[in-house]
Coordinates of C-alpha atoms in Angstrom, one line a residue:
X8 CA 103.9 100.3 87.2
X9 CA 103.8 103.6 88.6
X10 CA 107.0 104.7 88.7
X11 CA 108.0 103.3 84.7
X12 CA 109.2 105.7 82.4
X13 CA 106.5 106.6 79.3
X14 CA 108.1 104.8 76.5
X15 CA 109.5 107.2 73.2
X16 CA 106.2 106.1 71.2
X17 CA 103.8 107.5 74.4
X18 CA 106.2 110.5 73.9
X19 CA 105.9 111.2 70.4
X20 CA 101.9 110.7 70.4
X21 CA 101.7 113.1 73.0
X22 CA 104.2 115.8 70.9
X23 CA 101.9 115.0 67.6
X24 CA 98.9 115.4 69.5
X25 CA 99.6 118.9 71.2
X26 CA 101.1 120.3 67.6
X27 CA 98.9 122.3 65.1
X28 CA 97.7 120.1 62.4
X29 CA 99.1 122.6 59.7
X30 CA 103.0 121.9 61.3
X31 CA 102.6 118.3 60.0
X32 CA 102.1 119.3 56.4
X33 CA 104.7 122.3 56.2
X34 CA 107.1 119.4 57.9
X35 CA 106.1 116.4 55.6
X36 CA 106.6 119.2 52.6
X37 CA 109.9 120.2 53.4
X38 CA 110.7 116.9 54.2
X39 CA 109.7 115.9 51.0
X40 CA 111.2 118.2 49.3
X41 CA 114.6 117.6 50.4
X42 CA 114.2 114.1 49.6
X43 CA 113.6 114.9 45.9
X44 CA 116.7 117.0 46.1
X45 CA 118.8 114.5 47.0
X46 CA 117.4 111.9 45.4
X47 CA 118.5 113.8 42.3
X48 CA 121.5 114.5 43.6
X49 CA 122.3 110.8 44.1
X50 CA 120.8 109.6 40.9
X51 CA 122.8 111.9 38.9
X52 CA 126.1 111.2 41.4
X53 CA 125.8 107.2 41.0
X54 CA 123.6 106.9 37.5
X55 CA 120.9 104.7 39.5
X56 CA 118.9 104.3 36.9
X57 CA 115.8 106.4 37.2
X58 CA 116.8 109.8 35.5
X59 CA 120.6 109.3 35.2
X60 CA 121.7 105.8 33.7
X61 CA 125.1 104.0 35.1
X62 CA 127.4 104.4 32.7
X63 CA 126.3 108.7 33.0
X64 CA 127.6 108.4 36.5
X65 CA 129.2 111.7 37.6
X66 CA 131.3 109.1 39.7
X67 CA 132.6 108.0 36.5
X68 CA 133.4 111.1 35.4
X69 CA 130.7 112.2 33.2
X70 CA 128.5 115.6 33.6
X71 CA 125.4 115.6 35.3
X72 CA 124.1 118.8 33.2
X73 CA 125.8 117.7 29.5
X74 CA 122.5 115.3 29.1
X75 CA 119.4 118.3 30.0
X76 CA 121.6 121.0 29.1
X77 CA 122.6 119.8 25.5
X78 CA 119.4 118.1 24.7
X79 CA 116.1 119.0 26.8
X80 CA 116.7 122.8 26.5
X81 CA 114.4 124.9 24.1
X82 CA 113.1 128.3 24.2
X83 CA 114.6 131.9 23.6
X84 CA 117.7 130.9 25.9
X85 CA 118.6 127.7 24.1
X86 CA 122.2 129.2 22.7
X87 CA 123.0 129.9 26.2
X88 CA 121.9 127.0 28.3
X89 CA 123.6 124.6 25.7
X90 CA 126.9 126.6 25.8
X91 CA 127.3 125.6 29.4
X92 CA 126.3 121.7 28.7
X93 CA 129.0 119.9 30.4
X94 CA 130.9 122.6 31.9
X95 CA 132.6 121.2 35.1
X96 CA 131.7 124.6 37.4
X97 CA 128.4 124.6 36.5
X98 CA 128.4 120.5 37.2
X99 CA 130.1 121.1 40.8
X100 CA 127.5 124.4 41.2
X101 CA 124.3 122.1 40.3
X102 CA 125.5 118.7 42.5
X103 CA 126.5 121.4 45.2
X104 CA 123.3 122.9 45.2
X105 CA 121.1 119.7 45.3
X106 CA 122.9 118.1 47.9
X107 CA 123.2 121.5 50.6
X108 CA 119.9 122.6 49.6
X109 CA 118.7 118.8 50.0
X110 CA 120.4 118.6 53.4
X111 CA 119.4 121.9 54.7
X112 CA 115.8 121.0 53.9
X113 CA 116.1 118.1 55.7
X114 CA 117.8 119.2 58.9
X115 CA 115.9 122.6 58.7
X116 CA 119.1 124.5 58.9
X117 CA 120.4 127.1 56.8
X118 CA 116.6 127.8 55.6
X119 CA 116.9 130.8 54.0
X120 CA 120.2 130.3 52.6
X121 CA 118.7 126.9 51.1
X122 CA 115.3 128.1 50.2
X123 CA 116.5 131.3 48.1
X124 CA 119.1 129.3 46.7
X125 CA 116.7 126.7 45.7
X126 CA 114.2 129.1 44.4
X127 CA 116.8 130.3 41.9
X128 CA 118.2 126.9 41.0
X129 CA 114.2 126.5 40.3
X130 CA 113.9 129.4 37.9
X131 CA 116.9 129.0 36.1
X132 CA 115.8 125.9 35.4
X133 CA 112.3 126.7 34.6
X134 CA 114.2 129.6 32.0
X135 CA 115.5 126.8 30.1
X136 CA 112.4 125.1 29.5
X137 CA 110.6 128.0 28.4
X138 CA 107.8 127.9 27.3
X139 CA 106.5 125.1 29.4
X140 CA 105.5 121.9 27.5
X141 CA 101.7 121.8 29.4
X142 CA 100.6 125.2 30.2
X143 CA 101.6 128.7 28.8
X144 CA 104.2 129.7 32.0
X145 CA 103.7 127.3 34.8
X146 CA 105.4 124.1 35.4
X147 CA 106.6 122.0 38.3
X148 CA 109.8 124.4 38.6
X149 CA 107.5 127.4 39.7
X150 CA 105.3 125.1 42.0
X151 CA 108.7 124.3 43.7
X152 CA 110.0 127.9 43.8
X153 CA 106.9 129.4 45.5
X154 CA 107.0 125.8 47.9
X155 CA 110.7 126.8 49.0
X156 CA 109.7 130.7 49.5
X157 CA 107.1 130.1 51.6
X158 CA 109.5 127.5 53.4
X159 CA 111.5 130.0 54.4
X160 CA 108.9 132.3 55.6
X161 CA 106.8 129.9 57.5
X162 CA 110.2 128.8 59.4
X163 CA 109.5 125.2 58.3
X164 CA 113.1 124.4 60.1
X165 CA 111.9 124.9 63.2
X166 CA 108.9 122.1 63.1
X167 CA 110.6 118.6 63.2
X168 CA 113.8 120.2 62.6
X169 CA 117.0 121.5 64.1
X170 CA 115.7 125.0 63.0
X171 CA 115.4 126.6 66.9
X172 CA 118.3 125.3 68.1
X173 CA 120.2 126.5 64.9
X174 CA 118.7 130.2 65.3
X175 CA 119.9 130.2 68.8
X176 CA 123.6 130.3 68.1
X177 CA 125.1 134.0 68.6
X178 CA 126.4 134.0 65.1
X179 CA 123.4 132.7 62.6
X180 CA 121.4 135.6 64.9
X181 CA 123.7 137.9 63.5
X182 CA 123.7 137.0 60.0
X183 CA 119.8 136.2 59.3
X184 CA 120.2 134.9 56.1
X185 CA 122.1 132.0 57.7
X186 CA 118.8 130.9 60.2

């Protein structure tokens, strides 16, 4: 039919085929890494079982950092990561923090805001583990810092993402650490 529209699938093989092959992996990373955020985040809001069980719900009241905070903790900051197990601003700062840095991630708005932010919610954690349990100072927690730094830096938002549009507004120009 020559005057039939391409159909969204022609589309999007087109738009994959014209893209740089590196786009696809800094996209399916921070992609990936939003979903672990908010995976956790929703774990630890409705106990499903995987790290937080359902009767730890933080639906049903109970603290999503009392369980890591009082019990997995160890290293030279021990005294202080257990003093705020179960504290209900540090709950509300963690869930806060996994579900905005999860959603920003995932939309590819906010970027900087979310990566930084994430990069510190990384370290602190990484602080209360010290010293890792496999190596002598690397763990997961500072493979995910450096992954949301260079996030933010390679303007991951702006491949399959809201990112361009969202540095386009008059006001996020202004204030780069909003893009």
């Amino acid at each position: 039919l020559p005057h039939a529209r391409p159909s969204p699938i022609y589309i999007i093989v087109i738009y994959i085929m014209k893209r740089k092959k590196g786009d696809f992996i800094i996209a399916i990373l921070r992609i990936s890494l939003a979903l672990i955020f908010l995976w956790a985040f929703f774990d630890k809001l409705l106990g499903l079982s995987f790290a937080t069980k359902p009767e730890n719900a933080w639906i049903l009241g109970k603290s999503p950092t009392s369980g890591f905070l009082a019990n997995a903790v160890h290293g030279p900051f021990k005294t202080l990561y257990n003093s705020m197990a179960g504290n209900p601003i540090v709950d509300w700062l963690f869930m806060l923090g996994l579900l905005l840095i999860g959603l920003s991630l995932l939309f590819g708005v906010f970027m900087n805001l979310a990566s930084y932010s994430g990069a510190l919610m990384m370290f602190l954690m990484w602080m209360s583990l010290l010293p890792p349990e496999n190596h002598p100072f690397i763990d997961d927690h500072i493979i995910y810092l450096f992954t949301l730094i260079a996030l933010a830096k390679l303007r991951a938002g702006d491949i399959f993402g809201f990112g361009k549009k969202w540095k386009n507004i008059k006001f996020i120009k202004k204030y780069k650490i909003l893009q």
